[in-house]
PDB file of C-alpha atoms and ligand atoms in Angstrom:
ATOM      1  CA  MET A  87     -26.412   2.045 -13.398  1.00  0.00           C
ATOM      2  CA  ILE A  88     -23.611  -0.517 -13.095  1.00  0.00           C
ATOM      3  CA  ALA A  89     -24.499  -1.773 -16.596  1.00  0.00           C
ATOM      4  CA  GLU A  90     -23.943   1.753 -17.911  1.00  0.00           C
ATOM      5  CA  TYR A  91     -20.607   1.916 -16.028  1.00  0.00           C
ATOM      6  CA  LEU A  92     -19.460  -1.351 -17.632  1.00  0.00           C
ATOM      7  CA  ARG A  93     -20.201  -0.294 -21.222  1.00  0.00           C
ATOM      8  CA  PRO A  94     -16.935  -1.130 -22.985  1.00  0.00           C
ATOM      9  CA  GLU A  95     -16.543   2.050 -25.059  1.00  0.00           C
ATOM     10  CA  ARG A  96     -15.991   3.962 -21.788  1.00  0.00           C
ATOM     11  CA  TRP A  97     -12.953   2.023 -20.564  1.00  0.00           C
ATOM     12  CA  LEU A  98     -11.941  -1.041 -22.605  1.00  0.00           C
ATOM     13  CA  ASN A  99      -8.806  -0.593 -24.680  1.00  0.00           C
ATOM     14  CA  PRO A 100      -7.683  -3.648 -26.688  1.00  0.00           C
ATOM     15  CA  ALA A 101      -4.128  -2.259 -26.690  1.00  0.00           C
ATOM     16  CA  ALA A 102      -3.935  -1.829 -22.902  1.00  0.00           C
ATOM     17  CA  GLY A 103      -3.129  -5.365 -21.761  1.00  0.00           C
ATOM     18  CA  PRO A 104      -5.239  -8.413 -20.870  1.00  0.00           C
ATOM     19  CA  LEU A 105      -8.977  -7.785 -21.092  1.00  0.00           C
ATOM     20  CA  TYR A 106      -9.793  -9.661 -17.880  1.00  0.00           C
ATOM     21  CA  VAL A 107      -7.363  -7.389 -15.966  1.00  0.00           C
ATOM     22  CA  GLN A 108      -9.062  -4.314 -17.412  1.00  0.00           C
ATOM     23  CA  LEU A 109     -12.467  -5.689 -16.427  1.00  0.00           C
ATOM     24  CA  ARG A 110     -11.226  -6.567 -12.925  1.00  0.00           C
ATOM     25  CA  LYS A 111      -9.917  -3.022 -12.475  1.00  0.00           C
ATOM     26  CA  ARG A 112     -13.165  -1.516 -13.765  1.00  0.00           C
ATOM     27  CA  ILE A 113     -15.152  -3.527 -11.219  1.00  0.00           C
ATOM     28  CA  GLU A 114     -12.640  -2.622  -8.484  1.00  0.00           C
ATOM     29  CA  ALA A 115     -13.119   1.035  -9.401  1.00  0.00           C
ATOM     30  CA  ALA A 116     -16.910   0.631  -9.138  1.00  0.00           C
ATOM     31  CA  ILE A 117     -16.392  -0.790  -5.641  1.00  0.00           C
ATOM     32  CA  ALA A 118     -13.795   1.822  -4.633  1.00  0.00           C
ATOM     33  CA  THR A 119     -16.065   4.694  -5.673  1.00  0.00           C
ATOM     34  CA  GLY A 120     -19.108   3.250  -3.889  1.00  0.00           C
ATOM     35  CA  LEU A 121     -21.092   2.527  -7.052  1.00  0.00           C
ATOM     36  CA  LEU A 122     -21.104  -1.078  -5.858  1.00  0.00           C
ATOM     37  CA  PRO A 123     -21.332  -0.819  -2.047  1.00  0.00           C
ATOM     38  CA  PRO A 124     -20.143  -3.564   0.352  1.00  0.00           C
ATOM     39  CA  GLU A 125     -22.373  -6.669   0.293  1.00  0.00           C
ATOM     40  CA  SER A 126     -24.264  -5.575  -2.850  1.00  0.00           C
ATOM     41  CA  ALA A 127     -24.861  -8.125  -5.594  1.00  0.00           C
ATOM     42  CA  LEU A 128     -22.853  -8.001  -8.803  1.00  0.00           C
ATOM     43  CA  PRO A 129     -24.705  -8.599 -12.070  1.00  0.00           C
ATOM     44  CA  PRO A 130     -24.577 -12.249 -13.204  1.00  0.00           C
ATOM     45  CA  GLU A 131     -21.546 -13.195 -15.342  1.00  0.00           C
ATOM     46  CA  ARG A 132     -23.784 -13.688 -18.366  1.00  0.00           C
ATOM     47  CA  GLU A 133     -25.088 -10.128 -18.066  1.00  0.00           C
ATOM     48  CA  ILE A 134     -21.574  -8.688 -17.602  1.00  0.00           C
ATOM     49  CA  ALA A 135     -20.487 -10.573 -20.721  1.00  0.00           C
ATOM     50  CA  THR A 136     -23.374  -9.111 -22.734  1.00  0.00           C
ATOM     51  CA  VAL A 137     -22.843  -5.519 -21.573  1.00  0.00           C
ATOM     52  CA  THR A 138     -19.061  -5.579 -21.958  1.00  0.00           C
ATOM     53  CA  GLU A 139     -19.097  -7.651 -25.181  1.00  0.00           C
ATOM     54  CA  LEU A 140     -16.424  -9.850 -23.580  1.00  0.00           C
ATOM     55  CA  SER A 141     -16.433 -13.648 -23.554  1.00  0.00           C
ATOM     56  CA  ARG A 142     -17.781 -15.572 -20.557  1.00  0.00           C
ATOM     57  CA  VAL A 143     -14.280 -17.001 -20.054  1.00  0.00           C
ATOM     58  CA  THR A 144     -12.814 -13.483 -19.726  1.00  0.00           C
ATOM     59  CA  VAL A 145     -15.553 -12.417 -17.304  1.00  0.00           C
ATOM     60  CA  ARG A 146     -15.103 -15.579 -15.235  1.00  0.00           C
ATOM     61  CA  LYS A 147     -11.356 -14.994 -15.015  1.00  0.00           C
ATOM     62  CA  ALA A 148     -11.849 -11.399 -13.794  1.00  0.00           C
ATOM     63  CA  MET A 149     -14.421 -12.559 -11.243  1.00  0.00           C
ATOM     64  CA  SER A 150     -12.285 -15.379  -9.913  1.00  0.00           C
ATOM     65  CA  GLU A 151      -9.349 -12.968  -9.400  1.00  0.00           C
ATOM     66  CA  LEU A 152     -11.644 -10.613  -7.511  1.00  0.00           C
ATOM     67  CA  ALA A 153     -12.754 -13.563  -5.385  1.00  0.00           C
ATOM     68  CA  GLU A 154      -9.153 -14.695  -4.770  1.00  0.00           C
ATOM     69  CA  GLN A 155      -8.267 -11.209  -3.578  1.00  0.00           C
ATOM     70  CA  GLY A 156     -11.244 -11.231  -1.224  1.00  0.00           C
ATOM     71  CA  ILE A 157     -12.827  -8.247  -3.015  1.00  0.00           C
ATOM     72  CA  VAL A 158     -15.919 -10.222  -3.973  1.00  0.00           C
ATOM     73  CA  VAL A 159     -17.461 -13.294  -2.423  1.00  0.00           C
ATOM     74  CA  GLN A 160     -18.928 -15.965  -4.687  1.00  0.00           C
ATOM     75  CA  ARG A 161     -21.890 -17.890  -3.252  1.00  0.00           C
ATOM     76  CA  GLN A 162     -22.826 -21.128  -4.988  1.00  0.00           C
ATOM     77  CA  GLY A 163     -26.164 -20.710  -6.726  1.00  0.00           C
ATOM     78  CA  HIS A 164     -26.582 -17.091  -5.549  1.00  0.00           C
ATOM     79  CA  GLY A 165     -23.957 -15.237  -7.587  1.00  0.00           C
ATOM     80  CA  SER A 166     -21.226 -12.797  -6.571  1.00  0.00           C
ATOM     81  CA  PHE A 167     -21.346 -10.093  -3.922  1.00  0.00           C
ATOM     82  CA  VAL A 168     -19.033  -7.276  -2.925  1.00  0.00           C
ATOM     83  CA  ALA A 169     -17.174  -8.384   0.209  1.00  0.00           C
ATOM     84  CA  PRO A 170     -18.314  -6.851   3.499  1.00  0.00           C
ATOM     85  CA  ARG A 171     -16.329  -3.821   4.645  1.00  0.00           C
ATOM     86  CA  LYS A 172     -12.981  -5.023   5.974  1.00  0.00           C
ATOM     87  CA  ALA A 173     -11.775  -4.035   9.367  1.00  0.00           C
ATOM     88  CA  ARG A 174      -8.820  -1.743   8.817  1.00  0.00           C
ATOM     89  CA  VAL A 175      -5.491  -2.306  10.477  1.00  0.00           C
ATOM     90  CA  GLU A 176      -5.535   0.021  13.488  1.00  0.00           C
ATOM     91  CA  GLN A 177      -2.227   1.701  13.916  1.00  0.00           C
ATOM     92  CA  PRO A 178      -1.458   3.563  17.145  1.00  0.00           C
ATOM     93  CA  LEU A 179       0.365   6.801  16.366  1.00  0.00           C
ATOM     94  CA  SER A 180       2.503   6.804  19.485  1.00  0.00           C
ATOM     95  CA  GLN A 181       4.488   3.569  19.055  1.00  0.00           C
ATOM     96  CA  LEU A 182       7.699   3.354  17.093  1.00  0.00           C
ATOM     97  CA  THR A 183       7.283  -0.054  15.518  1.00  0.00           C
ATOM     98  CA  SER A 184       8.386  -1.609  12.254  1.00  0.00           C
ATOM     99  CA  PHE A 185       6.077  -2.821   9.515  1.00  0.00           C
ATOM    100  CA  THR A 186       7.049  -6.436  10.329  1.00  0.00           C
ATOM    101  CA  GLU A 187       6.109  -5.922  13.999  1.00  0.00           C
ATOM    102  CA  ASP A 188       2.873  -4.067  13.160  1.00  0.00           C
ATOM    103  CA  MET A 189       1.695  -6.964  11.030  1.00  0.00           C
ATOM    104  CA  ALA A 190       2.879  -9.687  13.437  1.00  0.00           C
ATOM    105  CA  LEU A 191       0.867  -8.009  16.220  1.00  0.00           C
ATOM    106  CA  ARG A 192      -2.219  -8.580  14.093  1.00  0.00           C
ATOM    107  CA  GLY A 193      -1.368 -12.157  13.230  1.00  0.00           C
ATOM    108  CA  MET A 194      -0.348 -11.323   9.665  1.00  0.00           C
ATOM    109  CA  LYS A 195       2.841 -12.180   7.855  1.00  0.00           C
ATOM    110  CA  ALA A 196       4.797  -9.260   6.463  1.00  0.00           C
ATOM    111  CA  ALA A 197       6.798  -9.601   3.277  1.00  0.00           C
ATOM    112  CA  SER A 198       8.373  -7.275   0.705  1.00  0.00           C
ATOM    113  CA  GLN A 199       8.961  -7.039  -2.984  1.00  0.00           C
ATOM    114  CA  TRP A 200      12.080  -5.059  -3.683  1.00  0.00           C
ATOM    115  CA  LEU A 201      11.769  -2.047  -5.964  1.00  0.00           C
ATOM    116  CA  GLU A 202      15.244  -0.626  -5.276  1.00  0.00           C
ATOM    117  CA  ARG A 203      18.078  -1.489  -2.873  1.00  0.00           C
ATOM    118  CA  GLY A 204      21.632  -0.159  -2.908  1.00  0.00           C
ATOM    119  CA  LEU A 205      23.946   2.822  -2.453  1.00  0.00           C
ATOM    120  CA  PHE A 206      23.199   5.866  -4.615  1.00  0.00           C
ATOM    121  CA  LEU A 207      24.136   9.498  -5.054  1.00  0.00           C
ATOM    122  CA  PRO A 208      21.877  11.396  -2.638  1.00  0.00           C
ATOM    123  CA  ASN A 209      19.375  14.052  -3.660  1.00  0.00           C
ATOM    124  CA  ALA A 210      19.138  17.433  -1.916  1.00  0.00           C
ATOM    125  CA  ASP A 211      16.441  16.304   0.572  1.00  0.00           C
ATOM    126  CA  GLU A 212      18.474  13.272   1.609  1.00  0.00           C
ATOM    127  CA  VAL A 213      21.646  15.378   2.088  1.00  0.00           C
ATOM    128  CA  ALA A 214      19.782  17.912   4.231  1.00  0.00           C
ATOM    129  CA  ILE A 215      17.686  15.497   6.324  1.00  0.00           C
ATOM    130  CA  LEU A 216      20.304  12.788   6.874  1.00  0.00           C
ATOM    131  CA  GLY A 217      23.139  15.315   7.361  1.00  0.00           C
ATOM    132  CA  LEU A 218      25.297  13.757   4.630  1.00  0.00           C
ATOM    133  CA  GLY A 219      28.703  15.049   3.610  1.00  0.00           C
ATOM    134  CA  PRO A 220      29.451  16.194   0.048  1.00  0.00           C
ATOM    135  CA  ARG A 221      31.060  12.893  -0.930  1.00  0.00           C
ATOM    136  CA  ASP A 222      28.696  10.558   0.943  1.00  0.00           C
ATOM    137  CA  GLN A 223      26.419   8.084  -0.760  1.00  0.00           C
ATOM    138  CA  VAL A 224      22.962   7.212   0.530  1.00  0.00           C
ATOM    139  CA  ALA A 225      21.484   3.768   1.237  1.00  0.00           C
ATOM    140  CA  ARG A 226      18.069   3.390  -0.357  1.00  0.00           C
ATOM    141  CA  LEU A 227      15.502   0.653   0.220  1.00  0.00           C
ATOM    142  CA  ALA A 228      12.285   0.836  -1.769  1.00  0.00           C
ATOM    143  CA  ARG A 229       9.776  -1.929  -1.144  1.00  0.00           C
ATOM    144  CA  LEU A 230       6.231  -2.932  -1.816  1.00  0.00           C
ATOM    145  CA  ARG A 231       5.105  -4.163   1.613  1.00  0.00           C
ATOM    146  CA  THR A 232       2.538  -6.931   1.819  1.00  0.00           C
ATOM    147  CA  ALA A 233       0.576  -8.463   4.679  1.00  0.00           C
ATOM    148  CA  ASP A 234      -0.554 -12.041   4.067  1.00  0.00           C
ATOM    149  CA  ASP A 235       0.276 -11.389   0.397  1.00  0.00           C
ATOM    150  CA  ARG A 236      -2.033  -8.362   0.207  1.00  0.00           C
ATOM    151  CA  PRO A 237      -0.238  -5.161  -0.879  1.00  0.00           C
ATOM    152  CA  MET A 238      -0.402  -2.573   1.925  1.00  0.00           C
ATOM    153  CA  ALA A 239       2.206   0.104   1.300  1.00  0.00           C
ATOM    154  CA  ILE A 240       5.064   1.322  -0.836  1.00  0.00           C
ATOM    155  CA  GLU A 241       7.978   2.374   1.367  1.00  0.00           C
ATOM    156  CA  ARG A 242      11.043   4.304   0.257  1.00  0.00           C
ATOM    157  CA  ALA A 243      13.612   4.517   3.026  1.00  0.00           C
ATOM    158  CA  SER A 244      16.865   6.497   2.831  1.00  0.00           C
ATOM    159  CA  LEU A 245      19.620   6.042   5.414  1.00  0.00           C
ATOM    160  CA  SER A 246      23.099   7.387   5.874  1.00  0.00           C
ATOM    161  CA  PRO A 247      25.745   4.738   4.986  1.00  0.00           C
ATOM    162  CA  GLU A 248      27.087   5.347   8.510  1.00  0.00           C
ATOM    163  CA  ILE A 249      23.866   3.730   9.789  1.00  0.00           C
ATOM    164  CA  LEU A 250      23.411   1.171   7.006  1.00  0.00           C
ATOM    165  CA  PRO A 251      26.705   0.563   5.152  1.00  0.00           C
ATOM    166  CA  ASN A 252      25.392  -2.454   3.253  1.00  0.00           C
ATOM    167  CA  PRO A 253      21.762  -2.164   2.138  1.00  0.00           C
ATOM    168  CA  LEU A 254      21.939  -5.686   0.687  1.00  0.00           C
ATOM    169  CA  ALA A 255      22.166  -6.982   4.269  1.00  0.00           C
ATOM    170  CA  VAL A 256      18.467  -6.152   4.614  1.00  0.00           C
ATOM    171  CA  THR A 257      16.531  -9.144   3.372  1.00  0.00           C
ATOM    172  CA  GLY A 258      13.656  -9.081   5.870  1.00  0.00           C
ATOM    173  CA  SER A 259      13.111  -6.422   8.517  1.00  0.00           C
ATOM    174  CA  LEU A 260      15.158  -3.206   8.310  1.00  0.00           C
ATOM    175  CA  TYR A 261      14.610  -2.510  12.020  1.00  0.00           C
ATOM    176  CA  ASP A 262      15.986  -5.978  12.872  1.00  0.00           C
ATOM    177  CA  VAL A 263      19.184  -5.233  10.952  1.00  0.00           C
ATOM    178  CA  LEU A 264      19.495  -1.822  12.632  1.00  0.00           C
ATOM    179  CA  GLY A 265      18.734  -3.387  16.030  1.00  0.00           C
ATOM    180  CA  GLN A 266      21.496  -5.970  15.602  1.00  0.00           C
ATOM    181  CA  ALA A 267      23.948  -3.134  14.951  1.00  0.00           C
ATOM    182  CA  GLY A 268      22.665  -1.248  18.029  1.00  0.00           C
ATOM    183  CA  LEU A 269      21.263   1.434  15.713  1.00  0.00           C
ATOM    184  CA  ARG A 270      17.505   0.997  16.028  1.00  0.00           C
ATOM    185  CA  PRO A 271      15.691   4.355  16.049  1.00  0.00           C
ATOM    186  CA  VAL A 272      14.190   5.403  19.385  1.00  0.00           C
ATOM    187  CA  ARG A 273      12.271   8.488  18.279  1.00  0.00           C
ATOM    188  CA  ALA A 274      10.382   9.444  15.134  1.00  0.00           C
ATOM    189  CA  VAL A 275       8.344  12.287  13.739  1.00  0.00           C
ATOM    190  CA  GLN A 276       5.680  11.367  11.228  1.00  0.00           C
ATOM    191  CA  LYS A 277       3.641  13.494   8.847  1.00  0.00           C
ATOM    192  CA  ILE A 278       0.508  12.009   7.311  1.00  0.00           C
ATOM    193  CA  SER A 279      -1.488  13.440   4.425  1.00  0.00           C
ATOM    194  CA  ALA A 280      -4.275  12.246   2.135  1.00  0.00           C
ATOM    195  CA  ILE A 281      -3.569  11.651  -1.539  1.00  0.00           C
ATOM    196  CA  ASN A 282      -5.102  10.170  -4.651  1.00  0.00           C
ATOM    197  CA  LEU A 283      -2.855   7.435  -5.987  1.00  0.00           C
ATOM    198  CA  GLY A 284      -1.028   8.004  -9.256  1.00  0.00           C
ATOM    199  CA  ALA A 285      -1.260   5.287 -11.903  1.00  0.00           C
ATOM    200  CA  ASP A 286       2.068   3.548 -11.063  1.00  0.00           C
ATOM    201  CA  ASP A 287       1.563   3.471  -7.285  1.00  0.00           C
ATOM    202  CA  ALA A 288      -2.057   2.340  -7.749  1.00  0.00           C
ATOM    203  CA  ASP A 289      -0.886  -0.469  -9.972  1.00  0.00           C
ATOM    204  CA  LEU A 290       1.611  -1.696  -7.358  1.00  0.00           C
ATOM    205  CA  LEU A 291      -1.042  -1.535  -4.638  1.00  0.00           C
ATOM    206  CA  ASP A 292      -3.539  -3.324  -6.864  1.00  0.00           C
ATOM    207  CA  LEU A 293      -5.992  -0.428  -6.818  1.00  0.00           C
ATOM    208  CA  PRO A 294      -7.545   1.692  -9.552  1.00  0.00           C
ATOM    209  CA  ALA A 295      -5.728   4.974 -10.321  1.00  0.00           C
ATOM    210  CA  GLN A 296      -6.985   7.883  -8.206  1.00  0.00           C
ATOM    211  CA  ALA A 297      -8.006   5.591  -5.320  1.00  0.00           C
ATOM    212  CA  ALA A 298      -7.516   7.080  -1.858  1.00  0.00           C
ATOM    213  CA  GLY A 299      -4.118   6.703  -0.215  1.00  0.00           C
ATOM    214  CA  LEU A 300      -2.092   8.059   2.686  1.00  0.00           C
ATOM    215  CA  ARG A 301       1.321   9.599   2.268  1.00  0.00           C
ATOM    216  CA  ILE A 302       3.469   9.195   5.370  1.00  0.00           C
ATOM    217  CA  GLU A 303       6.845  10.735   5.928  1.00  0.00           C
ATOM    218  CA  ARG A 304       8.855   9.398   8.855  1.00  0.00           C
ATOM    219  CA  ILE A 305      12.123  10.856  10.122  1.00  0.00           C
ATOM    220  CA  SER A 306      13.497   8.713  12.902  1.00  0.00           C
ATOM    221  CA  SER A 307      16.528   9.241  15.065  1.00  0.00           C
ATOM    222  CA  LEU A 308      18.862   7.409  17.416  1.00  0.00           C
ATOM    223  CA  ALA A 309      19.274   8.003  21.143  1.00  0.00           C
ATOM    224  CA  ASP A 310      22.300  10.250  20.408  1.00  0.00           C
ATOM    225  CA  GLY A 311      20.164  12.491  18.164  1.00  0.00           C
ATOM    226  CA  ARG A 312      21.565  11.346  14.807  1.00  0.00           C
ATOM    227  CA  VAL A 313      18.908  10.929  12.128  1.00  0.00           C
ATOM    228  CA  ALA A 314      18.639   7.221  11.352  1.00  0.00           C
ATOM    229  CA  GLU A 315      16.088   7.059   8.585  1.00  0.00           C
ATOM    230  CA  PHE A 316      14.033   9.243   6.264  1.00  0.00           C
ATOM    231  CA  THR A 317      11.126   7.246   4.839  1.00  0.00           C
ATOM    232  CA  ARG A 318       8.377   8.238   2.460  1.00  0.00           C
ATOM    233  CA  SER A 319       5.562   5.726   2.332  1.00  0.00           C
ATOM    234  CA  ILE A 320       2.301   5.428   0.491  1.00  0.00           C
ATOM    235  CA  TYR A 321      -0.315   3.308   2.224  1.00  0.00           C
ATOM    236  CA  ARG A 322      -3.580   2.004   0.804  1.00  0.00           C
ATOM    237  CA  GLY A 323      -6.295   4.299   2.130  1.00  0.00           C
ATOM    238  CA  ASP A 324      -8.611   1.376   2.809  1.00  0.00           C
ATOM    239  CA  ALA A 325      -6.095  -0.666   4.767  1.00  0.00           C
ATOM    240  CA  TYR A 326      -5.013   1.600   7.589  1.00  0.00           C
ATOM    241  CA  GLN A 327      -6.641   3.604  10.311  1.00  0.00           C
ATOM    242  CA  PHE A 328      -4.307   5.667  12.470  1.00  0.00           C
ATOM    243  CA  VAL A 329      -5.253   6.027  16.088  1.00  0.00           C
ATOM    244  CA  ALA A 330      -3.967   8.807  18.333  1.00  0.00           C
ATOM    245  CA  GLU A 331      -4.437   9.037  22.089  1.00  0.00           C
ATOM    246  CA  LEU A 332      -4.886  12.646  23.126  1.00  0.00           C
ATOM    247  CA  HIS A 333      -4.142  14.227  26.504  1.00  0.00           C
ATOM    248  CA  PRO A 334      -5.264  17.577  27.855  1.00  0.00           C
ATOM    249  CA  ILE A 335      -2.714  20.409  27.849  1.00  0.00           C
ATOM    250  CA  PRO A 336      -1.074  20.371  31.291  1.00  0.00           C
ATOM    251  CA  GLU A 337      -1.998  23.251  33.646  1.00  0.00           C
ATOM    252  CA  GLY A 338       0.072  26.292  32.780  1.00  0.00           C
ATOM    253  CA  GLY A 339       1.124  24.747  29.447  1.00  0.00           C
ATOM    254  CA  THR A 340       0.439  26.145  26.011  1.00  0.00           C
TER     255      THR A 340
HETATM  256  C1  LIG B 185       7.509   1.161   9.154  1.00  0.00           C
HETATM  257  C2  LIG B 185       8.002   2.578   8.980  1.00  0.00           C
HETATM  258  C3  LIG B 185       9.214   2.694   8.121  1.00  0.00           C
HETATM  259  C4  LIG B 185      10.256   1.653   8.463  1.00  0.00           C
HETATM  260  C5  LIG B 185       9.669   0.277   8.441  1.00  0.00           C
HETATM  261  C6  LIG B 185      10.649  -0.808   8.834  1.00  0.00           C
HETATM  262  C7  LIG B 185       5.847   3.830   8.869  1.00  0.00           C
HETATM  263  C8  LIG B 185       5.056   4.859   8.186  1.00  0.00           C
HETATM  264  N1  LIG B 185       7.041   3.496   8.411  1.00  0.00           N
HETATM  265  O1  LIG B 185       6.739   0.755   8.092  1.00  0.00           O
HETATM  266  O2  LIG B 185       9.748   3.998   8.321  1.00  0.00           O
HETATM  267  O3  LIG B 185      11.345   1.719   7.567  1.00  0.00           O
HETATM  268  O4  LIG B 185       8.569   0.215   9.342  1.00  0.00           O
HETATM  269  O5  LIG B 185       9.996  -2.044   8.705  1.00  0.00           O
HETATM  270  O6  LIG B 185       5.387   3.348   9.841  1.00  0.00           O
HETATM  271  P1  LIG B 185      10.754  -3.443   8.699  1.00  0.00           P
HETATM  272  O7  LIG B 185      11.622  -3.489   9.919  1.00  0.00           O
HETATM  273  O8  LIG B 185       9.668  -4.435   8.682  1.00  0.00           O
HETATM  274  O9  LIG B 185      11.602  -3.474   7.459  1.00  0.00           O
END
């Protein structure tokens, strides 16, 4: 079945970039869709080379990238296996923490790759949600967030320039910068929905297009009620598990 899935005429496109990257993504897709379940054996490199009509060098390069990313495990003399199911990062839904803090709590190092950072003309959503005036600009921070170098989420935060006048001042944690200015949010409302990743987002998150993701919208505010931040994030579906503690409705409540 996997041999059929790897037949080159179904996915290989000589014009679509390095062949080993295309092969890596094809194998990732087989894992993401469950065709290759956790801990199952991958066909030997020689067999993959025959089926795909790719060179052994290309196959080896794809396999070693999969191993580096922890997606497959290579065992000397036994071949390659899909990595066991990873524990997801458990994220309580009731705590207002930053990405940097969430990762530090789990012993992981947070980092970012900047996608956009600066002052821009706001769109209609930003004007309405952040309560901007007609001549105001908006501070935007778009980042690919990583934990121990593994891509976890794409975050696009918009803030009023009253809260963040100089977006370039954010080099590490946004909440640290806001905290230093006495403007750290104290309350947030979050909406979470399931999505299938579009090609660009999937590429950034190192996943095949259409893989499962979570879209999270956070609107956070300051103690005085001003909206501090409007953030739209896309998290890898396999990296996060949100946990909510539920309480019974109080007597007489609705
Ligand atoms: C979290 C928040 C995001 C906030 C960021 C700040 C969610 C869904 N989002 O990821 O709204 O901007 O933390 O992180 O939880 P930082 O202080 O590490 O920059």
